[in-house]
Tab-separated table of C-alpha atoms in Angstrom:
chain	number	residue	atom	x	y	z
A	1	UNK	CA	10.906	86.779	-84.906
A	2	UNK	CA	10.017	83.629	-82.685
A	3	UNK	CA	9.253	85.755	-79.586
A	4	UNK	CA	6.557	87.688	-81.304
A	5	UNK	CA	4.934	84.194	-82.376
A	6	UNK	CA	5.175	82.444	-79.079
A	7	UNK	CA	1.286	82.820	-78.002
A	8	UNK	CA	-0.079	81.179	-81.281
A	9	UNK	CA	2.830	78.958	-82.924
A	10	UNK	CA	1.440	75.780	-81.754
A	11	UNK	CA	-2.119	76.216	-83.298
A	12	UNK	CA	-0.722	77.928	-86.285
A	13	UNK	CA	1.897	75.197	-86.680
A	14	UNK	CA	-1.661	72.726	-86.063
A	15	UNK	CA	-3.381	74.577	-88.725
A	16	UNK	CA	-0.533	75.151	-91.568
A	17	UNK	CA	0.406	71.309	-91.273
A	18	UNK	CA	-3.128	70.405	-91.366
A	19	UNK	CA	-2.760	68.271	-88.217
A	20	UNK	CA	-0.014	66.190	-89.182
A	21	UNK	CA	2.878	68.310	-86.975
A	22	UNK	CA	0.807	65.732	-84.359
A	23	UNK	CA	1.561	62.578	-86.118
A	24	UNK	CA	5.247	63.866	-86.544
A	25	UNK	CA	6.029	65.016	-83.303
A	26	UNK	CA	4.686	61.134	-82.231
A	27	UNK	CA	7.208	59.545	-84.658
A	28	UNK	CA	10.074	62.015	-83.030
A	29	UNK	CA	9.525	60.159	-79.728
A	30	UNK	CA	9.260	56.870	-81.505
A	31	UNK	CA	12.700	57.359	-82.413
A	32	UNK	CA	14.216	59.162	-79.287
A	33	UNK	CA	13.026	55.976	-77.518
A	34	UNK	CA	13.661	57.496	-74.422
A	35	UNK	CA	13.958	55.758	-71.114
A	36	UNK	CA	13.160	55.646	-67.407
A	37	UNK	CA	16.263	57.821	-66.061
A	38	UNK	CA	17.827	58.834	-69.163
A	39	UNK	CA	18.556	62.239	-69.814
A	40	UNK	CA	17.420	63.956	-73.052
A	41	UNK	CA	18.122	67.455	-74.595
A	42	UNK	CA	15.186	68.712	-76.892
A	43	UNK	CA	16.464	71.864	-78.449
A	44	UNK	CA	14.814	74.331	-80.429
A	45	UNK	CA	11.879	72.937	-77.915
A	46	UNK	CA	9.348	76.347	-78.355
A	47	UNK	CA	7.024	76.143	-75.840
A	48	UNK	CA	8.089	73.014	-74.422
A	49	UNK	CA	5.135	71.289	-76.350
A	50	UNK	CA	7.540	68.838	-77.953
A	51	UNK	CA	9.293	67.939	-74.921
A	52	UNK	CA	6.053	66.248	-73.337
A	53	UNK	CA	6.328	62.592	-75.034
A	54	UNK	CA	9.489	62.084	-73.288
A	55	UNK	CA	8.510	63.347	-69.779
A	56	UNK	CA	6.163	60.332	-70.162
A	57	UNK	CA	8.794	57.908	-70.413
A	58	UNK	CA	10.323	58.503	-67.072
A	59	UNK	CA	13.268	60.297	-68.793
A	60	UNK	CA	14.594	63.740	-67.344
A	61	UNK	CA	14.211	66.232	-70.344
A	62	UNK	CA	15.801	69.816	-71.008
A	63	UNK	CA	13.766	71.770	-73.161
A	64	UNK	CA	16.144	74.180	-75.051
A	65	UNK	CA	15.447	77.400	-77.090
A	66	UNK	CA	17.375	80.089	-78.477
A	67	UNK	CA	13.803	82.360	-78.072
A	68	UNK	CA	12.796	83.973	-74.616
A	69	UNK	CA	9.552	84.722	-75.588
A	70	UNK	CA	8.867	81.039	-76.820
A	71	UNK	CA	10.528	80.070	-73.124
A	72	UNK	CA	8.298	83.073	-71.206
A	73	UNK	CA	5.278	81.289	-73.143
A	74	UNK	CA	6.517	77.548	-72.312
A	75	UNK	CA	7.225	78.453	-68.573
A	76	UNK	CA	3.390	79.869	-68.380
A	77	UNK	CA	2.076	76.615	-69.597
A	78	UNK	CA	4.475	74.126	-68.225
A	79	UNK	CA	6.426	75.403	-64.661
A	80	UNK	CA	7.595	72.246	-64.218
A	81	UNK	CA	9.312	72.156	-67.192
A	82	UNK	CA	13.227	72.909	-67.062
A	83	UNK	CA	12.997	75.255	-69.892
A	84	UNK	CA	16.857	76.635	-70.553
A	85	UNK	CA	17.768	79.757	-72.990
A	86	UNK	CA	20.626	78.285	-75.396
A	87	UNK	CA	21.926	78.961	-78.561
A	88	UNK	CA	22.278	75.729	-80.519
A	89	UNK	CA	26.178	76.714	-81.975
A	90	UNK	CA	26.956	77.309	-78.286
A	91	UNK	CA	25.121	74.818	-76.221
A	92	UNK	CA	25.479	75.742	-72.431
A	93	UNK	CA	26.000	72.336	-71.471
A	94	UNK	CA	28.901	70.491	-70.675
A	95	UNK	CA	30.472	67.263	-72.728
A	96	UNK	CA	29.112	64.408	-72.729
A	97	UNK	CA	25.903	65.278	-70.917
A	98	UNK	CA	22.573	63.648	-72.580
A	99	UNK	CA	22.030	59.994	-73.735
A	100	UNK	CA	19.605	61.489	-76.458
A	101	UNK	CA	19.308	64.203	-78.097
A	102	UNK	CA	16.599	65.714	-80.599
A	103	UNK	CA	15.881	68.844	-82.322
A	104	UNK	CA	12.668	69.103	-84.392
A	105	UNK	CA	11.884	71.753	-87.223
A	106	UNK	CA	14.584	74.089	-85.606
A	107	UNK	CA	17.659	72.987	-87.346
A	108	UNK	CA	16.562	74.869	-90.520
A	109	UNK	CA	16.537	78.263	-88.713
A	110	UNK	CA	20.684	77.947	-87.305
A	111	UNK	CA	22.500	80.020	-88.921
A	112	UNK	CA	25.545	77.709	-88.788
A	113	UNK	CA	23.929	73.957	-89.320
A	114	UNK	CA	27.138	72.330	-89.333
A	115	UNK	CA	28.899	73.834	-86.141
A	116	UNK	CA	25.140	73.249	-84.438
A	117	UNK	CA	25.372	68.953	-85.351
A	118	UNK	CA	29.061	69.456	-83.923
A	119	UNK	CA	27.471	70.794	-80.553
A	120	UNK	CA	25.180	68.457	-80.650
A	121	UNK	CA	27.519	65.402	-80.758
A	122	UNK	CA	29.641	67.029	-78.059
A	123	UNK	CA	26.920	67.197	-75.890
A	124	UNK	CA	25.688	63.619	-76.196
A	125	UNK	CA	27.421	60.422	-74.179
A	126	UNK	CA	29.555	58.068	-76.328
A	127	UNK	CA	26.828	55.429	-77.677
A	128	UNK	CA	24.651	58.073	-77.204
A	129	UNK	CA	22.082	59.333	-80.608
A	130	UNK	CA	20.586	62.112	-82.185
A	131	UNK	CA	17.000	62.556	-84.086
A	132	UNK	CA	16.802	65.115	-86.308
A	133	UNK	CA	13.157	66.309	-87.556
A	134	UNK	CA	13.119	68.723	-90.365
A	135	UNK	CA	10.937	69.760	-93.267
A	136	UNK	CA	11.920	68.593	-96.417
A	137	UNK	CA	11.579	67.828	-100.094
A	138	UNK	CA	8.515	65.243	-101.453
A	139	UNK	CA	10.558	62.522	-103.733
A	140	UNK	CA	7.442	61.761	-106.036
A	141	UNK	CA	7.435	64.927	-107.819
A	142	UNK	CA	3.762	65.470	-108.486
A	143	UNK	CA	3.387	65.943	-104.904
A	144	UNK	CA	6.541	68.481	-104.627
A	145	UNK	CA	4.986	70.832	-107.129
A	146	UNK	CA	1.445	70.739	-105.266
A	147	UNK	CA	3.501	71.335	-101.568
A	148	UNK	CA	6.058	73.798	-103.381
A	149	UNK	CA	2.501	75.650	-104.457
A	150	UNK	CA	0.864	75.783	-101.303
A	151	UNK	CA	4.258	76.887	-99.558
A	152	UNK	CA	4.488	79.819	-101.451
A	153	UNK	CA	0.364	80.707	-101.601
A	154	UNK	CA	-1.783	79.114	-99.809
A	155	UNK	CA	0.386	79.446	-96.692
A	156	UNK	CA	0.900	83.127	-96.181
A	157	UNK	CA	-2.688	84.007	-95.727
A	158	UNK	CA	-3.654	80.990	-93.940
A	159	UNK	CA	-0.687	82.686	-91.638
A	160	UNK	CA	-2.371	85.480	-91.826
A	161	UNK	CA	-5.633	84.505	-90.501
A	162	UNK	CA	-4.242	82.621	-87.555
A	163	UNK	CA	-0.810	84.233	-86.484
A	164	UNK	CA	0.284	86.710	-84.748
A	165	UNK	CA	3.322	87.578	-87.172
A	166	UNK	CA	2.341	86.212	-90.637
A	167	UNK	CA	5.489	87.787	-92.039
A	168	UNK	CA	7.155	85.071	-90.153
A	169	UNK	CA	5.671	82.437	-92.244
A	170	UNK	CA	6.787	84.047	-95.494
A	171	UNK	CA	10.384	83.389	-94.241
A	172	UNK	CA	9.467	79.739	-93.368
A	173	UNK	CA	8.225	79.307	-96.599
A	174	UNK	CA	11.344	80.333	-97.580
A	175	UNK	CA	13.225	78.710	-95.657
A	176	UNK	CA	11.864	75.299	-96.075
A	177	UNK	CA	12.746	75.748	-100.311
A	178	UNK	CA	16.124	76.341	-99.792
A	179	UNK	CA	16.948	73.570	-97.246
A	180	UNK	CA	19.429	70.862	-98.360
A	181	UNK	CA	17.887	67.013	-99.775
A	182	UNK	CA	17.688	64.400	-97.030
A	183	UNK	CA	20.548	62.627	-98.641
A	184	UNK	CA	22.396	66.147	-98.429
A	185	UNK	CA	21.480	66.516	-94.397
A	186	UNK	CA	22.569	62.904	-93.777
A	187	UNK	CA	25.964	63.652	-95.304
A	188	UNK	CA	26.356	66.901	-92.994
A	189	UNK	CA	25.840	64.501	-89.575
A	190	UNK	CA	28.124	62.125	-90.640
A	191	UNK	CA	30.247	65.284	-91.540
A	192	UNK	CA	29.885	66.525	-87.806
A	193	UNK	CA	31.300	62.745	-86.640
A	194	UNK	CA	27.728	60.925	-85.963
A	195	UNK	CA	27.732	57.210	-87.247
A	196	UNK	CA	25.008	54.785	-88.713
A	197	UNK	CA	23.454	57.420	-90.158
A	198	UNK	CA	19.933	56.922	-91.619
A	199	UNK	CA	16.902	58.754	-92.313
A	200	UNK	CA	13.154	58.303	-93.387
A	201	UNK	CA	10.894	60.163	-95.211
A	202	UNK	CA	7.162	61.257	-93.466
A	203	UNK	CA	4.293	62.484	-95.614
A	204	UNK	CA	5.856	61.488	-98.361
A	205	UNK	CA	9.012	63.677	-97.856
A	206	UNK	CA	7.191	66.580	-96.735
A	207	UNK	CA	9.336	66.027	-93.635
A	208	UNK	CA	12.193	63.665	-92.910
A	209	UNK	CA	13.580	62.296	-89.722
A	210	UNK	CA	16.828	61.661	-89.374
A	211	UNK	CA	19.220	59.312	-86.684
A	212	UNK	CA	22.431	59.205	-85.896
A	213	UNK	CA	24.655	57.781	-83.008
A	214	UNK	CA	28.060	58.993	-81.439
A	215	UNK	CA	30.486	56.021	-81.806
A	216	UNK	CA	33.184	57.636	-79.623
């Protein structure tokens, strides 16, 4: 589904959010807080477009993707880029291997969320952390019943008008319903052995981002 998306998801995903997948993506690095050296695993990375921020820093990053035609479409645009093919319940990476690592509105799509945090925490250094940005659920409820609306109206033909595969964005739609609380996801990190778990809530819960570090 991704592959046949690859050439327009970043403007559709600029048009459906109304600009604010901008502002998120900035708070995602925020929180990374990567640094000169470090290395960083962005998975579920696309294009690669989310992966910029933290070559900025200094830090070495490895965009990640399950997707080879988001990958073909990243490595047009960015050749510099390390872009890797990887399926998130069976990282190709060894233990132990990134200080940081982040994964934003691709968690959602894993078909096994739970064994995906697990990979995640193997992969990452002891003392190491994890940022998780995902769509989620607006607490003040006037606000969940005009998003819930637009999710399942407005937002097909908008996809229609500007992607390549609006059927896609049904499923998203979808997809972004069913999807556990934040206090729900919090519980499944700390589940897959990440400490000092927190979260916070962006748009007014439209999307939450969540942290985590590995302890041990």
């Amino acid at each position: 589904m991704f592959d046949h998306v690859a050439a327009n998801y970043d403007l559709t995903n600029d048009v459906l959010s109304l600009g604010q997948d901008r502002r998120w993506r900035r708070e995602v690095a925020e929180a990374v807080g990567a640094r000169p050296a470090e290395r960083v695993l962005d998975l579920a990375a696309g294009t690669g477009t989310s992966s910029l921020p933290f070559t900025r820093t200094g830090a070495y990053v490895v965009p990640c993707d399950f997707s080879l035609g988001m990958l073909r479409e990243g490595k047009r645009r960015h050749p510099w880029l390390p872009l890797t093919a990887g399926d998130a319940t069976r990282l190709p990476f060894r233990d132990g291997s990134f200080d940081a690592v982040t994964i934003s509105f691709g968690l959602r799509n894993v078909q096994d969320t739970d064994r995906a945090l697990r990979e995640l925490h193997r992969v990452t250094k002891p003392g190491g952390r994890v940022v998780v940005c995902e769509f989620a659920h607006p607490t003040w409820a006037p606000l969940r019943t005009v998003y819930e609306e637009y999710l399942m109206r407005a937002l097909p033909p908008v996809a229609r008008a500007v992607s390549s595969n609006p059927g896609a964005y049904v499923y998203l739609a979808e997809s972004i319903r069913s999807w556990p609380e934040q206090a729900d996801l919090a519980a499944m990190l700390q589940k897959a052995g990440w400490s000092k778990v927190a979260w916070r809530n962006l748009s007014g819960g439209i999307v939450a981002l969540h942290r985590g570090s590995r302890s041990r």
